[in-house]
């Protein structure tokens, strides 16, 4: 259904599952386990796995907090996209990597729900992609001290509104890990 011609394939995005971004997040271990399940399935089905890694003042490049969590291992040949903005497409080579692989649909996992995950969901949809959010494979930290809802509410709300998201010729959607399919729509 994507608006991108001749791009029938799907890719799995693993966004910012870095030590610093995952410290103290809601359901961290379950989310990482679900992402690992999806990575294994994508590899078994020859679906591209694209790793996205953020850097900023809190995630200083090459620091321990910047590194991916040890439970997730990127294979040689799997693209790694470095970013400095929330939207994984913004000022990165992500679009070119996906175009080279004929990808018109992305499956989104990672951290932080209320920042980089939401920005990438919307960024993908407005750029013409079908964008599926894996509802039990993204997470966020507790920002209630700043007036935000609790992490479980942030995650639930994002899953709820993305379930029905769409644009002309494109669709969003939220599914759990067990329901993810990498087949073209």
mmCIF file of the C-alpha atoms, coordinates in Angstrom:
data_MODEL
# 
_entry.id   MODEL 
# 
loop_
_atom_site.group_PDB 
_atom_site.id 
_atom_site.type_symbol 
_atom_site.label_atom_id 
_atom_site.label_alt_id 
_atom_site.label_comp_id 
_atom_site.label_asym_id 
_atom_site.label_entity_id 
_atom_site.label_seq_id 
_atom_site.pdbx_PDB_ins_code 
_atom_site.Cartn_x 
_atom_site.Cartn_y 
_atom_site.Cartn_z 
_atom_site.occupancy 
_atom_site.B_iso_or_equiv 
_atom_site.pdbx_formal_charge 
_atom_site.auth_seq_id 
_atom_site.auth_comp_id 
_atom_site.auth_asym_id 
_atom_site.auth_atom_id 
_atom_site.pdbx_PDB_model_num 
ATOM 1   C CA . UNK A 1 1   ? 0.000  0.000   0.000  1.00 0.00 ? 1   UNK A CA 1 
ATOM 2   C CA . UNK A 1 2   ? 2.976  2.325   0.307  1.00 0.00 ? 2   UNK A CA 1 
ATOM 3   C CA . UNK A 1 3   ? 3.162  5.405   -1.922 1.00 0.00 ? 3   UNK A CA 1 
ATOM 4   C CA . UNK A 1 4   ? 6.708  4.407   -2.826 1.00 0.00 ? 4   UNK A CA 1 
ATOM 5   C CA . UNK A 1 5   ? 6.717  2.691   -6.238 1.00 0.00 ? 5   UNK A CA 1 
ATOM 6   C CA . UNK A 1 6   ? 8.616  -0.566  -6.696 1.00 0.00 ? 6   UNK A CA 1 
ATOM 7   C CA . UNK A 1 7   ? 9.300  -0.923  -2.964 1.00 0.00 ? 7   UNK A CA 1 
ATOM 8   C CA . UNK A 1 8   ? 7.475  -4.100  -1.910 1.00 0.00 ? 8   UNK A CA 1 
ATOM 9   C CA . UNK A 1 9   ? 9.801  -5.085  0.942  1.00 0.00 ? 9   UNK A CA 1 
ATOM 10  C CA . UNK A 1 10  ? 9.701  -4.606  4.700  1.00 0.00 ? 10  UNK A CA 1 
ATOM 11  C CA . UNK A 1 11  ? 12.538 -3.684  7.080  1.00 0.00 ? 11  UNK A CA 1 
ATOM 12  C CA . UNK A 1 12  ? 12.811 -3.938  10.855 1.00 0.00 ? 12  UNK A CA 1 
ATOM 13  C CA . UNK A 1 13  ? 14.089 -0.780  12.570 1.00 0.00 ? 13  UNK A CA 1 
ATOM 14  C CA . UNK A 1 14  ? 15.769 -1.124  15.971 1.00 0.00 ? 14  UNK A CA 1 
ATOM 15  C CA . UNK A 1 15  ? 15.889 2.438   17.274 1.00 0.00 ? 15  UNK A CA 1 
ATOM 16  C CA . UNK A 1 16  ? 18.116 3.678   20.106 1.00 0.00 ? 16  UNK A CA 1 
ATOM 17  C CA . UNK A 1 17  ? 18.185 0.523   22.242 1.00 0.00 ? 17  UNK A CA 1 
ATOM 18  C CA . UNK A 1 18  ? 21.299 1.935   23.865 1.00 0.00 ? 18  UNK A CA 1 
ATOM 19  C CA . UNK A 1 19  ? 22.491 1.575   27.450 1.00 0.00 ? 19  UNK A CA 1 
ATOM 20  C CA . UNK A 1 20  ? 21.745 5.189   28.370 1.00 0.00 ? 20  UNK A CA 1 
ATOM 21  C CA . UNK A 1 21  ? 18.396 5.332   26.579 1.00 0.00 ? 21  UNK A CA 1 
ATOM 22  C CA . UNK A 1 22  ? 17.228 2.049   28.138 1.00 0.00 ? 22  UNK A CA 1 
ATOM 23  C CA . UNK A 1 23  ? 18.361 2.692   31.719 1.00 0.00 ? 23  UNK A CA 1 
ATOM 24  C CA . UNK A 1 24  ? 15.291 2.734   33.939 1.00 0.00 ? 24  UNK A CA 1 
ATOM 25  C CA . UNK A 1 25  ? 12.787 2.233   31.133 1.00 0.00 ? 25  UNK A CA 1 
ATOM 26  C CA . UNK A 1 26  ? 9.431  0.553   31.595 1.00 0.00 ? 26  UNK A CA 1 
ATOM 27  C CA . UNK A 1 27  ? 9.599  -3.219  31.016 1.00 0.00 ? 27  UNK A CA 1 
ATOM 28  C CA . UNK A 1 28  ? 13.155 -2.989  29.720 1.00 0.00 ? 28  UNK A CA 1 
ATOM 29  C CA . UNK A 1 29  ? 13.960 -6.714  29.779 1.00 0.00 ? 29  UNK A CA 1 
ATOM 30  C CA . UNK A 1 30  ? 10.693 -7.752  28.121 1.00 0.00 ? 30  UNK A CA 1 
ATOM 31  C CA . UNK A 1 31  ? 11.075 -5.115  25.411 1.00 0.00 ? 31  UNK A CA 1 
ATOM 32  C CA . UNK A 1 32  ? 14.663 -6.166  24.675 1.00 0.00 ? 32  UNK A CA 1 
ATOM 33  C CA . UNK A 1 33  ? 13.592 -9.839  24.557 1.00 0.00 ? 33  UNK A CA 1 
ATOM 34  C CA . UNK A 1 34  ? 10.783 -8.990  22.112 1.00 0.00 ? 34  UNK A CA 1 
ATOM 35  C CA . UNK A 1 35  ? 13.168 -7.028  19.916 1.00 0.00 ? 35  UNK A CA 1 
ATOM 36  C CA . UNK A 1 36  ? 15.584 -9.973  19.945 1.00 0.00 ? 36  UNK A CA 1 
ATOM 37  C CA . UNK A 1 37  ? 12.734 -12.258 18.856 1.00 0.00 ? 37  UNK A CA 1 
ATOM 38  C CA . UNK A 1 38  ? 11.922 -9.919  15.977 1.00 0.00 ? 38  UNK A CA 1 
ATOM 39  C CA . UNK A 1 39  ? 15.566 -9.579  14.934 1.00 0.00 ? 39  UNK A CA 1 
ATOM 40  C CA . UNK A 1 40  ? 15.907 -13.379 14.838 1.00 0.00 ? 40  UNK A CA 1 
ATOM 41  C CA . UNK A 1 41  ? 12.705 -13.713 12.788 1.00 0.00 ? 41  UNK A CA 1 
ATOM 42  C CA . UNK A 1 42  ? 13.716 -10.953 10.379 1.00 0.00 ? 42  UNK A CA 1 
ATOM 43  C CA . UNK A 1 43  ? 17.112 -12.569 9.811  1.00 0.00 ? 43  UNK A CA 1 
ATOM 44  C CA . UNK A 1 44  ? 15.509 -15.982 9.277  1.00 0.00 ? 44  UNK A CA 1 
ATOM 45  C CA . UNK A 1 45  ? 13.152 -14.456 6.681  1.00 0.00 ? 45  UNK A CA 1 
ATOM 46  C CA . UNK A 1 46  ? 15.926 -12.444 4.984  1.00 0.00 ? 46  UNK A CA 1 
ATOM 47  C CA . UNK A 1 47  ? 14.295 -9.158  6.030  1.00 0.00 ? 47  UNK A CA 1 
ATOM 48  C CA . UNK A 1 48  ? 16.672 -6.204  6.469  1.00 0.00 ? 48  UNK A CA 1 
ATOM 49  C CA . UNK A 1 49  ? 17.401 -5.250  10.075 1.00 0.00 ? 49  UNK A CA 1 
ATOM 50  C CA . UNK A 1 50  ? 18.407 -1.594  10.327 1.00 0.00 ? 50  UNK A CA 1 
ATOM 51  C CA . UNK A 1 51  ? 19.982 -0.381  13.551 1.00 0.00 ? 51  UNK A CA 1 
ATOM 52  C CA . UNK A 1 52  ? 19.584 3.281   14.526 1.00 0.00 ? 52  UNK A CA 1 
ATOM 53  C CA . UNK A 1 53  ? 21.837 4.882   17.126 1.00 0.00 ? 53  UNK A CA 1 
ATOM 54  C CA . UNK A 1 54  ? 21.337 8.321   18.653 1.00 0.00 ? 54  UNK A CA 1 
ATOM 55  C CA . UNK A 1 55  ? 24.007 10.662  19.946 1.00 0.00 ? 55  UNK A CA 1 
ATOM 56  C CA . UNK A 1 56  ? 23.656 13.893  21.898 1.00 0.00 ? 56  UNK A CA 1 
ATOM 57  C CA . UNK A 1 57  ? 24.917 15.451  25.149 1.00 0.00 ? 57  UNK A CA 1 
ATOM 58  C CA . UNK A 1 58  ? 23.500 12.522  27.160 1.00 0.00 ? 58  UNK A CA 1 
ATOM 59  C CA . UNK A 1 59  ? 24.510 9.791   24.695 1.00 0.00 ? 59  UNK A CA 1 
ATOM 60  C CA . UNK A 1 60  ? 28.043 10.811  23.830 1.00 0.00 ? 60  UNK A CA 1 
ATOM 61  C CA . UNK A 1 61  ? 29.377 8.910   20.836 1.00 0.00 ? 61  UNK A CA 1 
ATOM 62  C CA . UNK A 1 62  ? 31.614 5.967   21.790 1.00 0.00 ? 62  UNK A CA 1 
ATOM 63  C CA . UNK A 1 63  ? 30.663 6.194   25.486 1.00 0.00 ? 63  UNK A CA 1 
ATOM 64  C CA . UNK A 1 64  ? 29.212 3.225   27.380 1.00 0.00 ? 64  UNK A CA 1 
ATOM 65  C CA . UNK A 1 65  ? 25.767 4.892   27.526 1.00 0.00 ? 65  UNK A CA 1 
ATOM 66  C CA . UNK A 1 66  ? 25.859 5.346   23.719 1.00 0.00 ? 66  UNK A CA 1 
ATOM 67  C CA . UNK A 1 67  ? 26.489 1.642   23.017 1.00 0.00 ? 67  UNK A CA 1 
ATOM 68  C CA . UNK A 1 68  ? 23.659 -0.752  22.220 1.00 0.00 ? 68  UNK A CA 1 
ATOM 69  C CA . UNK A 1 69  ? 22.493 -2.937  25.123 1.00 0.00 ? 69  UNK A CA 1 
ATOM 70  C CA . UNK A 1 70  ? 24.610 -6.102  25.297 1.00 0.00 ? 70  UNK A CA 1 
ATOM 71  C CA . UNK A 1 71  ? 21.630 -8.418  24.709 1.00 0.00 ? 71  UNK A CA 1 
ATOM 72  C CA . UNK A 1 72  ? 21.271 -7.124  21.130 1.00 0.00 ? 72  UNK A CA 1 
ATOM 73  C CA . UNK A 1 73  ? 24.006 -7.888  18.652 1.00 0.00 ? 73  UNK A CA 1 
ATOM 74  C CA . UNK A 1 74  ? 24.199 -6.300  15.220 1.00 0.00 ? 74  UNK A CA 1 
ATOM 75  C CA . UNK A 1 75  ? 25.676 -8.507  12.535 1.00 0.00 ? 75  UNK A CA 1 
ATOM 76  C CA . UNK A 1 76  ? 28.264 -7.352  10.055 1.00 0.00 ? 76  UNK A CA 1 
ATOM 77  C CA . UNK A 1 77  ? 26.432 -6.175  6.969  1.00 0.00 ? 77  UNK A CA 1 
ATOM 78  C CA . UNK A 1 78  ? 23.381 -4.931  8.875  1.00 0.00 ? 78  UNK A CA 1 
ATOM 79  C CA . UNK A 1 79  ? 23.180 -1.169  8.380  1.00 0.00 ? 79  UNK A CA 1 
ATOM 80  C CA . UNK A 1 80  ? 23.824 1.175   11.297 1.00 0.00 ? 80  UNK A CA 1 
ATOM 81  C CA . UNK A 1 81  ? 22.320 4.649   11.006 1.00 0.00 ? 81  UNK A CA 1 
ATOM 82  C CA . UNK A 1 82  ? 23.733 7.374   13.242 1.00 0.00 ? 82  UNK A CA 1 
ATOM 83  C CA . UNK A 1 83  ? 21.349 10.195  14.124 1.00 0.00 ? 83  UNK A CA 1 
ATOM 84  C CA . UNK A 1 84  ? 21.196 13.360  16.178 1.00 0.00 ? 84  UNK A CA 1 
ATOM 85  C CA . UNK A 1 85  ? 17.473 14.150  15.796 1.00 0.00 ? 85  UNK A CA 1 
ATOM 86  C CA . UNK A 1 86  ? 14.435 12.241  17.027 1.00 0.00 ? 86  UNK A CA 1 
ATOM 87  C CA . UNK A 1 87  ? 13.204 11.276  13.562 1.00 0.00 ? 87  UNK A CA 1 
ATOM 88  C CA . UNK A 1 88  ? 15.481 8.492   12.304 1.00 0.00 ? 88  UNK A CA 1 
ATOM 89  C CA . UNK A 1 89  ? 15.109 9.848   8.755  1.00 0.00 ? 89  UNK A CA 1 
ATOM 90  C CA . UNK A 1 90  ? 16.176 13.418  9.549  1.00 0.00 ? 90  UNK A CA 1 
ATOM 91  C CA . UNK A 1 91  ? 19.699 14.199  8.292  1.00 0.00 ? 91  UNK A CA 1 
ATOM 92  C CA . UNK A 1 92  ? 20.613 10.501  7.997  1.00 0.00 ? 92  UNK A CA 1 
ATOM 93  C CA . UNK A 1 93  ? 21.088 7.974   5.221  1.00 0.00 ? 93  UNK A CA 1 
ATOM 94  C CA . UNK A 1 94  ? 18.083 5.878   6.337  1.00 0.00 ? 94  UNK A CA 1 
ATOM 95  C CA . UNK A 1 95  ? 15.975 6.738   3.284  1.00 0.00 ? 95  UNK A CA 1 
ATOM 96  C CA . UNK A 1 96  ? 18.790 5.772   0.915  1.00 0.00 ? 96  UNK A CA 1 
ATOM 97  C CA . UNK A 1 97  ? 19.400 2.464   2.734  1.00 0.00 ? 97  UNK A CA 1 
ATOM 98  C CA . UNK A 1 98  ? 15.705 1.579   2.548  1.00 0.00 ? 98  UNK A CA 1 
ATOM 99  C CA . UNK A 1 99  ? 15.435 2.599   -1.115 1.00 0.00 ? 99  UNK A CA 1 
ATOM 100 C CA . UNK A 1 100 ? 18.439 0.409   -2.034 1.00 0.00 ? 100 UNK A CA 1 
ATOM 101 C CA . UNK A 1 101 ? 16.634 -2.543  -0.446 1.00 0.00 ? 101 UNK A CA 1 
ATOM 102 C CA . UNK A 1 102 ? 13.250 -1.821  -2.047 1.00 0.00 ? 102 UNK A CA 1 
ATOM 103 C CA . UNK A 1 103 ? 11.642 -1.159  1.321  1.00 0.00 ? 103 UNK A CA 1 
ATOM 104 C CA . UNK A 1 104 ? 8.240  0.554   1.422  1.00 0.00 ? 104 UNK A CA 1 
ATOM 105 C CA . UNK A 1 105 ? 7.147  -0.679  4.854  1.00 0.00 ? 105 UNK A CA 1 
ATOM 106 C CA . UNK A 1 106 ? 8.983  -0.316  8.152  1.00 0.00 ? 106 UNK A CA 1 
ATOM 107 C CA . UNK A 1 107 ? 8.389  -2.159  11.416 1.00 0.00 ? 107 UNK A CA 1 
ATOM 108 C CA . UNK A 1 108 ? 9.404  0.055   14.345 1.00 0.00 ? 108 UNK A CA 1 
ATOM 109 C CA . UNK A 1 109 ? 10.863 -1.003  17.711 1.00 0.00 ? 109 UNK A CA 1 
ATOM 110 C CA . UNK A 1 110 ? 13.036 0.676   20.338 1.00 0.00 ? 110 UNK A CA 1 
ATOM 111 C CA . UNK A 1 111 ? 13.238 3.699   22.627 1.00 0.00 ? 111 UNK A CA 1 
ATOM 112 C CA . UNK A 1 112 ? 12.042 6.305   23.637 1.00 0.00 ? 112 UNK A CA 1 
ATOM 113 C CA . UNK A 1 113 ? 8.321  5.997   22.899 1.00 0.00 ? 113 UNK A CA 1 
ATOM 114 C CA . UNK A 1 114 ? 7.488  9.661   23.425 1.00 0.00 ? 114 UNK A CA 1 
ATOM 115 C CA . UNK A 1 115 ? 10.469 10.995  21.500 1.00 0.00 ? 115 UNK A CA 1 
ATOM 116 C CA . UNK A 1 116 ? 12.407 9.078   18.842 1.00 0.00 ? 116 UNK A CA 1 
ATOM 117 C CA . UNK A 1 117 ? 9.789  6.363   18.326 1.00 0.00 ? 117 UNK A CA 1 
ATOM 118 C CA . UNK A 1 118 ? 6.938  8.823   17.745 1.00 0.00 ? 118 UNK A CA 1 
ATOM 119 C CA . UNK A 1 119 ? 9.116  11.078  15.588 1.00 0.00 ? 119 UNK A CA 1 
ATOM 120 C CA . UNK A 1 120 ? 10.167 8.145   13.393 1.00 0.00 ? 120 UNK A CA 1 
ATOM 121 C CA . UNK A 1 121 ? 6.603  6.810   13.106 1.00 0.00 ? 121 UNK A CA 1 
ATOM 122 C CA . UNK A 1 122 ? 5.391  10.147  11.797 1.00 0.00 ? 122 UNK A CA 1 
ATOM 123 C CA . UNK A 1 123 ? 8.543  10.759  9.757  1.00 0.00 ? 123 UNK A CA 1 
ATOM 124 C CA . UNK A 1 124 ? 8.108  7.449   7.958  1.00 0.00 ? 124 UNK A CA 1 
ATOM 125 C CA . UNK A 1 125 ? 4.416  7.947   7.252  1.00 0.00 ? 125 UNK A CA 1 
ATOM 126 C CA . UNK A 1 126 ? 4.867  11.455  5.816  1.00 0.00 ? 126 UNK A CA 1 
ATOM 127 C CA . UNK A 1 127 ? 7.718  10.185  3.615  1.00 0.00 ? 127 UNK A CA 1 
ATOM 128 C CA . UNK A 1 128 ? 5.433  7.599   2.001  1.00 0.00 ? 128 UNK A CA 1 
ATOM 129 C CA . UNK A 1 129 ? 6.080  4.461   4.060  1.00 0.00 ? 129 UNK A CA 1 
ATOM 130 C CA . UNK A 1 130 ? 3.615  2.082   5.642  1.00 0.00 ? 130 UNK A CA 1 
ATOM 131 C CA . UNK A 1 131 ? 4.702  2.089   9.280  1.00 0.00 ? 131 UNK A CA 1 
ATOM 132 C CA . UNK A 1 132 ? 3.935  -0.662  11.772 1.00 0.00 ? 132 UNK A CA 1 
ATOM 133 C CA . UNK A 1 133 ? 4.638  -0.103  15.471 1.00 0.00 ? 133 UNK A CA 1 
ATOM 134 C CA . UNK A 1 134 ? 5.352  -3.190  17.573 1.00 0.00 ? 134 UNK A CA 1 
ATOM 135 C CA . UNK A 1 135 ? 3.295  -2.405  20.661 1.00 0.00 ? 135 UNK A CA 1 
ATOM 136 C CA . UNK A 1 136 ? 5.261  -4.572  23.086 1.00 0.00 ? 136 UNK A CA 1 
ATOM 137 C CA . UNK A 1 137 ? 8.704  -3.760  21.648 1.00 0.00 ? 137 UNK A CA 1 
ATOM 138 C CA . UNK A 1 138 ? 9.097  -0.070  22.492 1.00 0.00 ? 138 UNK A CA 1 
ATOM 139 C CA . UNK A 1 139 ? 9.526  1.708   25.805 1.00 0.00 ? 139 UNK A CA 1 
ATOM 140 C CA . UNK A 1 140 ? 10.236 4.952   27.596 1.00 0.00 ? 140 UNK A CA 1 
ATOM 141 C CA . UNK A 1 141 ? 11.547 6.278   30.875 1.00 0.00 ? 141 UNK A CA 1 
ATOM 142 C CA . UNK A 1 142 ? 9.497  7.745   33.716 1.00 0.00 ? 142 UNK A CA 1 
ATOM 143 C CA . UNK A 1 143 ? 9.055  11.490  33.211 1.00 0.00 ? 143 UNK A CA 1 
ATOM 144 C CA . UNK A 1 144 ? 6.150  11.943  35.639 1.00 0.00 ? 144 UNK A CA 1 
ATOM 145 C CA . UNK A 1 145 ? 8.280  14.356  37.687 1.00 0.00 ? 145 UNK A CA 1 
ATOM 146 C CA . UNK A 1 146 ? 7.992  16.718  34.703 1.00 0.00 ? 146 UNK A CA 1 
ATOM 147 C CA . UNK A 1 147 ? 4.232  16.330  34.352 1.00 0.00 ? 147 UNK A CA 1 
ATOM 148 C CA . UNK A 1 148 ? 4.194  13.518  31.806 1.00 0.00 ? 148 UNK A CA 1 
ATOM 149 C CA . UNK A 1 149 ? 1.891  10.513  32.160 1.00 0.00 ? 149 UNK A CA 1 
ATOM 150 C CA . UNK A 1 150 ? 3.415  7.313   33.556 1.00 0.00 ? 150 UNK A CA 1 
ATOM 151 C CA . UNK A 1 151 ? 5.471  5.247   31.080 1.00 0.00 ? 151 UNK A CA 1 
ATOM 152 C CA . UNK A 1 152 ? 2.810  2.537   30.775 1.00 0.00 ? 152 UNK A CA 1 
ATOM 153 C CA . UNK A 1 153 ? 0.250  5.223   29.860 1.00 0.00 ? 153 UNK A CA 1 
ATOM 154 C CA . UNK A 1 154 ? 2.584  6.826   27.309 1.00 0.00 ? 154 UNK A CA 1 
ATOM 155 C CA . UNK A 1 155 ? 3.154  3.432   25.684 1.00 0.00 ? 155 UNK A CA 1 
ATOM 156 C CA . UNK A 1 156 ? -0.554 2.505   25.752 1.00 0.00 ? 156 UNK A CA 1 
ATOM 157 C CA . UNK A 1 157 ? -1.584 5.861   24.268 1.00 0.00 ? 157 UNK A CA 1 
ATOM 158 C CA . UNK A 1 158 ? 0.983  5.619   21.476 1.00 0.00 ? 158 UNK A CA 1 
ATOM 159 C CA . UNK A 1 159 ? -0.131 2.071   20.680 1.00 0.00 ? 159 UNK A CA 1 
ATOM 160 C CA . UNK A 1 160 ? -3.758 3.206   20.642 1.00 0.00 ? 160 UNK A CA 1 
ATOM 161 C CA . UNK A 1 161 ? -3.440 6.198   18.346 1.00 0.00 ? 161 UNK A CA 1 
ATOM 162 C CA . UNK A 1 162 ? -0.940 4.568   15.978 1.00 0.00 ? 162 UNK A CA 1 
ATOM 163 C CA . UNK A 1 163 ? -3.280 1.579   15.512 1.00 0.00 ? 163 UNK A CA 1 
ATOM 164 C CA . UNK A 1 164 ? -5.573 3.780   13.379 1.00 0.00 ? 164 UNK A CA 1 
ATOM 165 C CA . UNK A 1 165 ? -3.005 6.097   11.797 1.00 0.00 ? 165 UNK A CA 1 
ATOM 166 C CA . UNK A 1 166 ? -3.065 6.489   8.045  1.00 0.00 ? 166 UNK A CA 1 
ATOM 167 C CA . UNK A 1 167 ? -2.469 8.891   5.204  1.00 0.00 ? 167 UNK A CA 1 
ATOM 168 C CA . UNK A 1 168 ? -3.485 8.780   1.530  1.00 0.00 ? 168 UNK A CA 1 
ATOM 169 C CA . UNK A 1 169 ? -2.143 5.503   0.184  1.00 0.00 ? 169 UNK A CA 1 
ATOM 170 C CA . UNK A 1 170 ? -0.319 4.672   3.421  1.00 0.00 ? 170 UNK A CA 1 
ATOM 171 C CA . UNK A 1 171 ? -1.165 3.111   6.710  1.00 0.00 ? 171 UNK A CA 1 
ATOM 172 C CA . UNK A 1 172 ? 0.151  2.792   10.188 1.00 0.00 ? 172 UNK A CA 1 
ATOM 173 C CA . UNK A 1 173 ? -0.824 0.104   12.624 1.00 0.00 ? 173 UNK A CA 1 
ATOM 174 C CA . UNK A 1 174 ? 0.121  -1.411  15.940 1.00 0.00 ? 174 UNK A CA 1 
ATOM 175 C CA . UNK A 1 175 ? 0.682  -5.122  16.518 1.00 0.00 ? 175 UNK A CA 1 
ATOM 176 C CA . UNK A 1 176 ? 2.382  -7.168  19.227 1.00 0.00 ? 176 UNK A CA 1 
ATOM 177 C CA . UNK A 1 177 ? 5.544  -9.174  18.598 1.00 0.00 ? 177 UNK A CA 1 
ATOM 178 C CA . UNK A 1 178 ? 3.651  -12.429 18.089 1.00 0.00 ? 178 UNK A CA 1 
ATOM 179 C CA . UNK A 1 179 ? 1.506  -10.794 15.367 1.00 0.00 ? 179 UNK A CA 1 
ATOM 180 C CA . UNK A 1 180 ? 4.291  -9.192  13.329 1.00 0.00 ? 180 UNK A CA 1 
ATOM 181 C CA . UNK A 1 181 ? 4.488  -10.285 9.731  1.00 0.00 ? 181 UNK A CA 1 
ATOM 182 C CA . UNK A 1 182 ? 7.236  -9.121  7.438  1.00 0.00 ? 182 UNK A CA 1 
ATOM 183 C CA . UNK A 1 183 ? 5.314  -10.080 4.300  1.00 0.00 ? 183 UNK A CA 1 
ATOM 184 C CA . UNK A 1 184 ? 4.226  -7.279  1.979  1.00 0.00 ? 184 UNK A CA 1 
ATOM 185 C CA . UNK A 1 185 ? 0.668  -6.069  2.409  1.00 0.00 ? 185 UNK A CA 1 
# 
